[in-house]
């Protein structure tokens, strides 16, 4: 069966494919609580969470979502026990190396958002390699936020713009929202249409603060490792019922 047939076959009947969110962002929360509920160590939650992510990425691609952005590690997550931080860094690297070929075959274009300089060097190398290998793929844009903080991103953009002004490459009059967007990690990506947060918390947790000005938010109590295609479908159907006015009236 061709890849296209498989993707049409796996489509949902409840989704309106003419009104798909182009860009979905996900806060994959609840790995630790899922593990605790199962009587397992926290790291097992992350391991299971990675399996969930693989399935959700594939489904998004098959359903025609153009961009998926996930929050894998925040600037605040360094405050976790060293064993958990090390486990996560190893998991990211292992997955990147192991899944690269499959991502390549499926047309995934992978990018990373965040300050990558404090990450282990071998992980940085795997990141650079995966981005270079997949940069021309057109199946789905997959952004992974690692050592990412929304405020940090805005500070960096301001600094970058100020330096350009100081060097007289830019004049202050042309600073506007579009120019700031172009100086963020997500430059060239449309803003997310839909944010999904698992495990019930009703906050943004410093994720894509600038980009989510008009994003529709969907929160589910399900822990990330239990999030599946059915739940994704529910989130998209819910999104499709929303009246997006972007501050205007109809
Ligand atoms: C939040 O749950 C989850 C994380 C901080 C890690 C997310 C990482 C993965 C799912 C692996 C993905 C892999 C790649 C390559 C992107 P939590 O630990 O805060 O859960 P809790 O709130 O229940 O403690």
Coordinates of C-alpha atoms and ligand atoms in Angstrom, one line a residue:
X1 CA 0.0 0.0 0.0
X2 CA 1.4 3.4 -0.8
X3 CA 2.1 6.0 1.9
X4 CA -0.7 8.2 0.6
X5 CA -3.3 5.3 0.8
X6 CA -2.2 4.5 4.3
X7 CA -2.6 8.1 5.4
X8 CA -6.1 8.4 3.8
X9 CA -7.1 5.1 5.4
X10 CA -6.1 6.2 8.8
X11 CA -8.1 9.4 8.6
X12 CA -10.9 10.2 11.1
X13 CA -14.5 10.6 9.9
X14 CA -15.2 13.2 12.6
X15 CA -12.6 15.7 11.6
X16 CA -13.3 18.4 9.0
X17 CA -10.2 18.3 6.9
X18 CA -10.9 21.7 5.3
X19 CA -10.6 23.3 8.8
X20 CA -7.6 21.6 10.2
X21 CA -5.3 23.5 12.6
X22 CA -2.2 24.1 10.6
X23 CA 0.0 24.2 13.7
X24 CA -0.5 22.2 16.9
X25 CA 1.6 22.8 20.0
X26 CA 1.6 20.3 22.9
X27 CA 2.6 20.6 26.5
X28 CA 3.3 16.9 27.2
X29 CA 2.6 16.9 30.9
X30 CA 1.9 14.2 33.4
X31 CA 4.6 11.6 32.7
X32 CA 5.7 11.6 36.4
X33 CA 2.1 11.2 37.7
X34 CA 1.4 8.5 35.2
X35 CA 4.4 6.6 36.4
X36 CA 3.4 7.1 40.0
X37 CA -0.1 5.8 39.3
X38 CA 1.4 2.7 37.8
X39 CA 3.8 2.2 40.7
X40 CA 6.8 2.9 38.4
X41 CA 9.8 5.2 38.7
X42 CA 9.3 8.7 37.0
X43 CA 11.6 7.9 34.2
X44 CA 9.3 5.1 33.0
X45 CA 6.7 7.9 32.4
X46 CA 9.1 9.7 30.2
X47 CA 9.9 6.5 28.3
X48 CA 6.2 5.8 27.7
X49 CA 5.7 9.5 26.9
X50 CA 8.3 9.2 24.1
X51 CA 6.3 6.3 22.6
X52 CA 3.1 8.4 22.7
X53 CA 4.9 11.2 21.0
X54 CA 6.0 9.0 18.1
X55 CA 2.4 7.9 17.6
X56 CA 1.0 11.4 17.8
X57 CA 3.6 12.7 15.3
X58 CA 2.7 10.0 12.8
X59 CA -1.0 10.7 13.2
X60 CA -0.6 14.5 12.8
X61 CA 1.3 13.8 9.6
X62 CA -1.3 11.4 8.3
X63 CA -4.1 13.8 9.0
X64 CA -2.3 16.6 7.2
X65 CA -1.2 18.8 10.1
X66 CA 1.6 21.0 8.8
X67 CA 3.5 21.7 12.0
X68 CA 3.7 20.0 15.4
X69 CA 5.6 21.7 18.2
X70 CA 6.2 19.9 21.5
X71 CA 7.6 21.1 24.9
X72 CA 10.2 18.5 25.8
X73 CA 12.4 20.3 28.3
X74 CA 12.0 23.8 29.8
X75 CA 14.7 26.2 31.0
X76 CA 13.2 25.4 34.5
X77 CA 13.5 21.6 34.1
X78 CA 17.2 21.8 35.1
X79 CA 16.0 22.1 38.7
X80 CA 14.9 18.4 38.6
X81 CA 17.0 15.7 40.3
X82 CA 20.2 15.1 38.3
X83 CA 19.3 11.5 37.6
X84 CA 16.1 12.5 35.9
X85 CA 17.8 15.3 33.9
X86 CA 20.5 12.9 32.7
X87 CA 17.9 10.3 31.8
X88 CA 16.0 12.8 29.7
X89 CA 19.1 14.0 27.9
X90 CA 20.1 10.4 27.1
X91 CA 16.5 9.6 26.0
X92 CA 16.5 12.6 23.6
X93 CA 19.8 11.6 22.1
X94 CA 18.9 7.9 21.9
X95 CA 15.6 8.6 20.3
X96 CA 17.0 11.0 17.8
X97 CA 19.6 8.6 16.6
X98 CA 17.2 5.6 16.6
X99 CA 14.3 7.3 14.9
X100 CA 16.2 9.4 12.4
X101 CA 15.9 7.0 9.5
X102 CA 12.2 6.4 10.1
X103 CA 11.6 10.2 10.4
X104 CA 13.5 10.6 7.1
X105 CA 11.3 8.0 5.4
X106 CA 8.1 9.6 6.7
X107 CA 9.2 13.1 5.5
X108 CA 9.6 14.7 8.9
X109 CA 11.5 18.0 9.0
X110 CA 12.8 18.3 12.6
X111 CA 13.9 21.5 14.2
X112 CA 14.8 22.4 17.8
X113 CA 13.7 25.5 19.7
X114 CA 15.7 26.8 22.6
X115 CA 19.2 27.5 23.8
X116 CA 21.0 24.3 22.8
X117 CA 24.5 25.4 24.1
X118 CA 24.2 23.9 27.6
X119 CA 23.1 20.5 26.3
X120 CA 25.6 17.6 26.3
X121 CA 27.9 17.9 23.3
X122 CA 26.9 14.5 21.9
X123 CA 23.2 15.5 22.0
X124 CA 24.1 18.8 20.3
X125 CA 25.8 16.8 17.6
X126 CA 22.8 14.5 17.2
X127 CA 20.5 17.5 17.0
X128 CA 22.7 19.2 14.3
X129 CA 22.9 16.0 12.3
X130 CA 19.1 15.3 12.4
X131 CA 18.3 18.9 11.4
X132 CA 20.7 18.7 8.4
X133 CA 19.5 15.3 7.3
X134 CA 15.8 16.3 7.4
X135 CA 15.9 19.9 6.4
X136 CA 14.3 19.4 2.9
X137 CA 11.5 17.1 4.1
X138 CA 8.0 18.2 3.4
X139 CA 5.8 15.7 5.3
X140 CA 5.4 17.6 8.6
X141 CA 7.5 20.2 10.5
X142 CA 8.3 18.8 13.9
X143 CA 9.7 21.3 16.4
X144 CA 11.1 20.1 19.7
X145 CA 11.5 22.7 22.4
X146 CA 14.5 21.8 24.5
X147 CA 16.0 24.1 27.1
X148 CA 13.3 26.4 25.9
X149 CA 11.7 29.4 27.8
X150 CA 9.3 31.8 26.2
X151 CA 10.6 34.8 28.2
X152 CA 14.2 33.9 27.5
X153 CA 13.3 33.7 23.7
X154 CA 11.8 37.2 23.8
X155 CA 14.8 38.6 25.7
X156 CA 17.1 37.1 23.1
X157 CA 15.1 38.5 20.2
X158 CA 15.1 42.0 21.9
X159 CA 18.9 41.8 22.3
X160 CA 19.4 40.7 18.8
X161 CA 17.2 43.6 17.4
X162 CA 18.9 46.1 19.7
X163 CA 22.3 45.0 18.4
X164 CA 21.2 45.5 14.8
X165 CA 19.9 48.9 15.6
X166 CA 23.3 49.8 17.3
X167 CA 25.1 48.6 14.2
X168 CA 22.6 50.7 12.1
X169 CA 21.4 47.7 10.2
X170 CA 17.9 48.4 11.4
X171 CA 16.0 51.6 12.3
X172 CA 13.6 51.7 15.3
X173 CA 10.7 52.8 13.1
X174 CA 10.5 49.4 11.4
X175 CA 10.3 47.4 14.6
X176 CA 6.9 45.8 14.7
X177 CA 5.3 42.5 15.7
X178 CA 6.3 40.8 12.4
X179 CA 9.9 41.8 12.9
X180 CA 9.9 40.4 16.5
X181 CA 8.3 37.1 15.3
X182 CA 11.2 36.8 12.7
X183 CA 13.7 37.0 15.5
X184 CA 12.2 34.2 17.6
X185 CA 13.2 30.5 17.4
X186 CA 10.0 29.9 15.5
X187 CA 10.9 32.3 12.7
X188 CA 9.0 31.3 9.4
X189 CA 6.5 29.1 11.4
X190 CA 2.9 30.2 11.5
X191 CA 1.7 30.8 15.1
X192 CA 0.1 27.7 16.7
X193 CA -3.7 27.4 16.1
X194 CA -4.2 24.9 18.9
X195 CA -2.4 24.2 22.1
X196 CA -3.1 20.9 23.8
X197 CA -2.0 20.5 27.4
X198 CA -2.3 17.1 29.1
X199 CA -2.8 16.3 32.7
X200 CA -5.2 19.1 33.6
X201 CA -3.1 22.1 34.4
X202 CA -4.5 25.4 33.1
X203 CA -1.3 27.3 32.4
X204 CA 1.2 28.1 29.7
X205 CA 4.3 27.4 31.7
X206 CA 6.5 29.8 29.7
X207 CA 5.8 28.0 26.4
X208 CA 5.6 30.0 23.2
X209 CA 4.3 33.1 25.0
X210 CA 4.6 35.5 22.1
X211 CA 3.3 33.0 19.5
X212 CA 0.2 31.9 21.4
X213 CA -1.5 35.3 21.6
X214 CA -4.5 34.0 19.7
X215 CA -4.0 30.2 20.1
X216 CA -7.0 28.1 21.1
X217 CA -6.3 26.2 24.3
X218 CA -7.5 22.6 24.9
X219 CA -6.7 21.0 28.3
X220 CA -7.4 17.3 29.0
X221 CA -7.0 15.5 32.3
X222 CA -5.3 12.6 30.6
X223 CA -1.7 12.1 31.4
X224 CA 0.6 12.4 28.4
X225 CA 1.6 8.7 28.2
X226 CA -2.2 7.8 27.9
X227 CA -2.9 10.4 25.3
X228 CA -3.8 8.7 22.0
X229 CA -5.3 9.2 18.5
X230 CA -8.8 9.3 19.9
X231 CA -7.9 12.1 22.3
X232 CA -6.2 14.0 19.5
X233 CA -9.3 13.7 17.4
X234 CA -11.4 15.0 20.3
X235 CA -9.1 18.0 20.7
X236 CA -9.3 18.8 17.0
X237 CA -13.0 18.4 16.8
X238 CA -13.4 20.7 19.8
X239 CA -11.1 23.2 18.2
X240 CA -13.2 23.1 15.0
X241 CA -16.3 24.2 16.9
X242 CA -14.5 27.3 18.2
X243 CA -15.3 30.8 16.9
X244 CA -11.9 32.4 16.3
X245 CA -12.4 36.1 16.1
X246 CA -8.8 37.3 16.7
X247 CA -10.2 40.2 18.7
X248 CA -12.7 41.3 16.1
X249 CA -16.5 40.9 15.9
X250 CA -18.5 39.3 13.2
Ligands
LIG1 C1 6.5 16.5 31.6 O1 5.9 15.6 32.5 C2 7.3 15.9 30.7 C3 8.7 16.2 30.5 C4 9.4 17.2 31.2 C5 9.5 15.4 29.5 C6 8.8 15.2 28.2 C7 9.7 14.3 27.3 C8 9.2 13.3 26.6 C9 7.8 13.0 26.5 C10 10.2 12.5 25.7 C11 10.1 13.1 24.4 C12 11.3 12.8 23.5 C13 11.7 13.7 22.5 C14 12.8 13.2 21.6 C15 11.1 15.0 22.3 P1 6.3 15.7 34.1 O2 7.6 14.9 34.3 O3 6.4 17.2 34.5 O4 5.1 15.0 34.7 P2 4.5 15.4 36.2 O5 4.0 16.8 36.1 O6 3.4 14.4 36.3 O7 5.6 15.2 37.2

